[in-house]
GROMACS .gro file of C-alpha atoms in nm:
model
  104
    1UNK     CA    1   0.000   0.000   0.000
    2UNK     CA    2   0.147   0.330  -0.131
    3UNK     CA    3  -0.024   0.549   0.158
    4UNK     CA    4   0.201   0.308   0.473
    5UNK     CA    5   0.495   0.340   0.276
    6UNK     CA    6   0.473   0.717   0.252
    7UNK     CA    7   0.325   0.772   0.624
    8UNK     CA    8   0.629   0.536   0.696
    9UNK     CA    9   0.895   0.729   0.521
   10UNK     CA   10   0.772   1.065   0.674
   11UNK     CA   11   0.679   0.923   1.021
   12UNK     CA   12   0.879   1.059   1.339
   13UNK     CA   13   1.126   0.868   1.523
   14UNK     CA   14   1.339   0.928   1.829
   15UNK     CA   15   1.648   0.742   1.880
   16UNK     CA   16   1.932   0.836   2.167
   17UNK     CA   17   2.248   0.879   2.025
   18UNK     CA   18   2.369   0.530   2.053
   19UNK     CA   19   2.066   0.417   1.870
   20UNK     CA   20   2.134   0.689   1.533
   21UNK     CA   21   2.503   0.618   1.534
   22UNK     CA   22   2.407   0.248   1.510
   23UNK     CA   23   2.162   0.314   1.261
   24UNK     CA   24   2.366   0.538   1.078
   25UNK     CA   25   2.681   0.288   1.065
   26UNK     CA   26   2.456  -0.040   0.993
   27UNK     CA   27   2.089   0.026   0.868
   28UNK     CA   28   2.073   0.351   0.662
   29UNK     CA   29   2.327   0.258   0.401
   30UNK     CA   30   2.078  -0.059   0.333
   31UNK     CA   31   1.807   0.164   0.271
   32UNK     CA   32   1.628   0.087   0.589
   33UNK     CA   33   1.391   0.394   0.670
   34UNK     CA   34   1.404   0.496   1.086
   35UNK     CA   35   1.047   0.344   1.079
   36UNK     CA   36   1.193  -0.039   1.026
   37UNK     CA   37   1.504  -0.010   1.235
   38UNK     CA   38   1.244   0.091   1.546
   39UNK     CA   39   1.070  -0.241   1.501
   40UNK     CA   40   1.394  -0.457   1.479
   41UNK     CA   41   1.530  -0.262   1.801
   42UNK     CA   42   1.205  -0.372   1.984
   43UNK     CA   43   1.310  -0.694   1.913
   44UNK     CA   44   1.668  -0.664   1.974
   45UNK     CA   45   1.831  -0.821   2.279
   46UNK     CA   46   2.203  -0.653   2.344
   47UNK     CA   47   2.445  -0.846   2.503
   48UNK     CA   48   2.815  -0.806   2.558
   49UNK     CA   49   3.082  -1.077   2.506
   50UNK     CA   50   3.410  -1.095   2.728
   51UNK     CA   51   3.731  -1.092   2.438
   52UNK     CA   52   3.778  -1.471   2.338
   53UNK     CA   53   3.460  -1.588   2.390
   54UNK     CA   54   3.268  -1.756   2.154
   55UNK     CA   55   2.920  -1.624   1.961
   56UNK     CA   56   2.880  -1.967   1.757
   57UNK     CA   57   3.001  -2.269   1.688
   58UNK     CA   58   3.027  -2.492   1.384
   59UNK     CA   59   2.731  -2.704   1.392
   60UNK     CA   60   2.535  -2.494   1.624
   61UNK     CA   61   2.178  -2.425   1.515
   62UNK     CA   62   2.107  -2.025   1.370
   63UNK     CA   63   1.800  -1.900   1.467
   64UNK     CA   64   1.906  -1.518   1.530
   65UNK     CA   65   2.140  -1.232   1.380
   66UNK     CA   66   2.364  -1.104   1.500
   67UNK     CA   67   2.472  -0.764   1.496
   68UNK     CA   68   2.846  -0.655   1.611
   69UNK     CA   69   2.850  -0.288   1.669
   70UNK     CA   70   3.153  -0.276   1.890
   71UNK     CA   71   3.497  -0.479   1.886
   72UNK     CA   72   3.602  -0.748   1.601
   73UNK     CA   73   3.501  -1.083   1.491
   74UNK     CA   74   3.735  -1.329   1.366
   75UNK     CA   75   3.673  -1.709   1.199
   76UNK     CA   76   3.861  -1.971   1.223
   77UNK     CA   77   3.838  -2.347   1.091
   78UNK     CA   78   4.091  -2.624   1.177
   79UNK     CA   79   4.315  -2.374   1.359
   80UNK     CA   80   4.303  -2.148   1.015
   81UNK     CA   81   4.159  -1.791   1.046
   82UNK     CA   82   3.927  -1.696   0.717
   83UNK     CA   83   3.933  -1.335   0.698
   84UNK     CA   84   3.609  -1.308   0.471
   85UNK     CA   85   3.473  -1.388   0.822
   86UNK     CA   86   3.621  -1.175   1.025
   87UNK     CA   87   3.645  -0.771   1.101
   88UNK     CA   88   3.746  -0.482   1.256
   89UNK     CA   89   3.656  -0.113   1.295
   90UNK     CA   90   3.950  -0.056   1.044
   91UNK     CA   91   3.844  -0.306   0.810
   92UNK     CA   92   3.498  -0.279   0.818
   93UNK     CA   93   3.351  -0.302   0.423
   94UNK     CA   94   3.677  -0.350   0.286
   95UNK     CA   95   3.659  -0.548  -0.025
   96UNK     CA   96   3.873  -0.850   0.013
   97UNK     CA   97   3.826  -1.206  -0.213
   98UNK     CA   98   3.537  -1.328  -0.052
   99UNK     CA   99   3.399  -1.057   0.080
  100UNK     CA  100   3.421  -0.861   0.443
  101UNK     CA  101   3.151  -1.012   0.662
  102UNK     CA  102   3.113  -0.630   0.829
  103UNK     CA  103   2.934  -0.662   1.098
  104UNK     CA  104   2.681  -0.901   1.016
   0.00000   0.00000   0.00000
C-alpha cells in the first residue's frame, strides 16, 4: 500500500544517540527507513561478550542475527583464520576475495 509506505517514510522517530550512530553505521546505508530499524530494536536483545569468547560454533543451530556494533570478529576453521569472516573497525567493508563479513 502506497499510503504506509509514505506515512512510513515521513513518520517521526526518536532514537538516543547510541541508537542513530548504530543506525547510521549499519541500517541507513541498506536503505532501511528509521520506521523499520524501530521495530527490529524492539526486538533486539544486546548483550556483551568478554574478548575470546565464543558467539557460535560450527554445527550450532542459527535461529538469530547477530549484529556486532563494537569490537572485532574473527573465523577460524581447523586452527586457520578466514578473513572473509572476520572484522574490525578498520576493516569494516573493505573489499577483500570473498567478501568482508562487516558486521553481520
Amino acid at each position: 500500500n502506497i499510503q504506509k509506505i509514505l506515512e512510513e517514510r515521513h513518520s517521526s522517530v526518536r532514537m538516543t544517540e547510541e541508537q542513530e550512530r548504530v543506525f547510521v553505521d549499519f541500517f541507513m546505508p541498506h536503505g532501511v527507513t528509521p520506521k523499520q530499524f524501530e521495530r527490529i530494536e524492539q526486538k533486539a536483545r544486546i548483550f556483551k561478550l568478554k574478548k575470546g569468547e565464543c558467539l557460535i560454533r560450527k554445527g550450532d543451530k542459527l535461529d538469530h542475527v547477530y549484529l556486532i556494533i563494537n569490537g572485532s570478529t574473527q573465523a577460524h576453521i581447523l586452527g586457520r583464520r578466514l578473513t572473509a569472516a572476520s572484522t574490525n573497525s578498520e576493516t569494516r567493508g573493505d573489499q577483500k576475495e570473498g567478501g568482508d563479513s562487516g558486521a553481520w
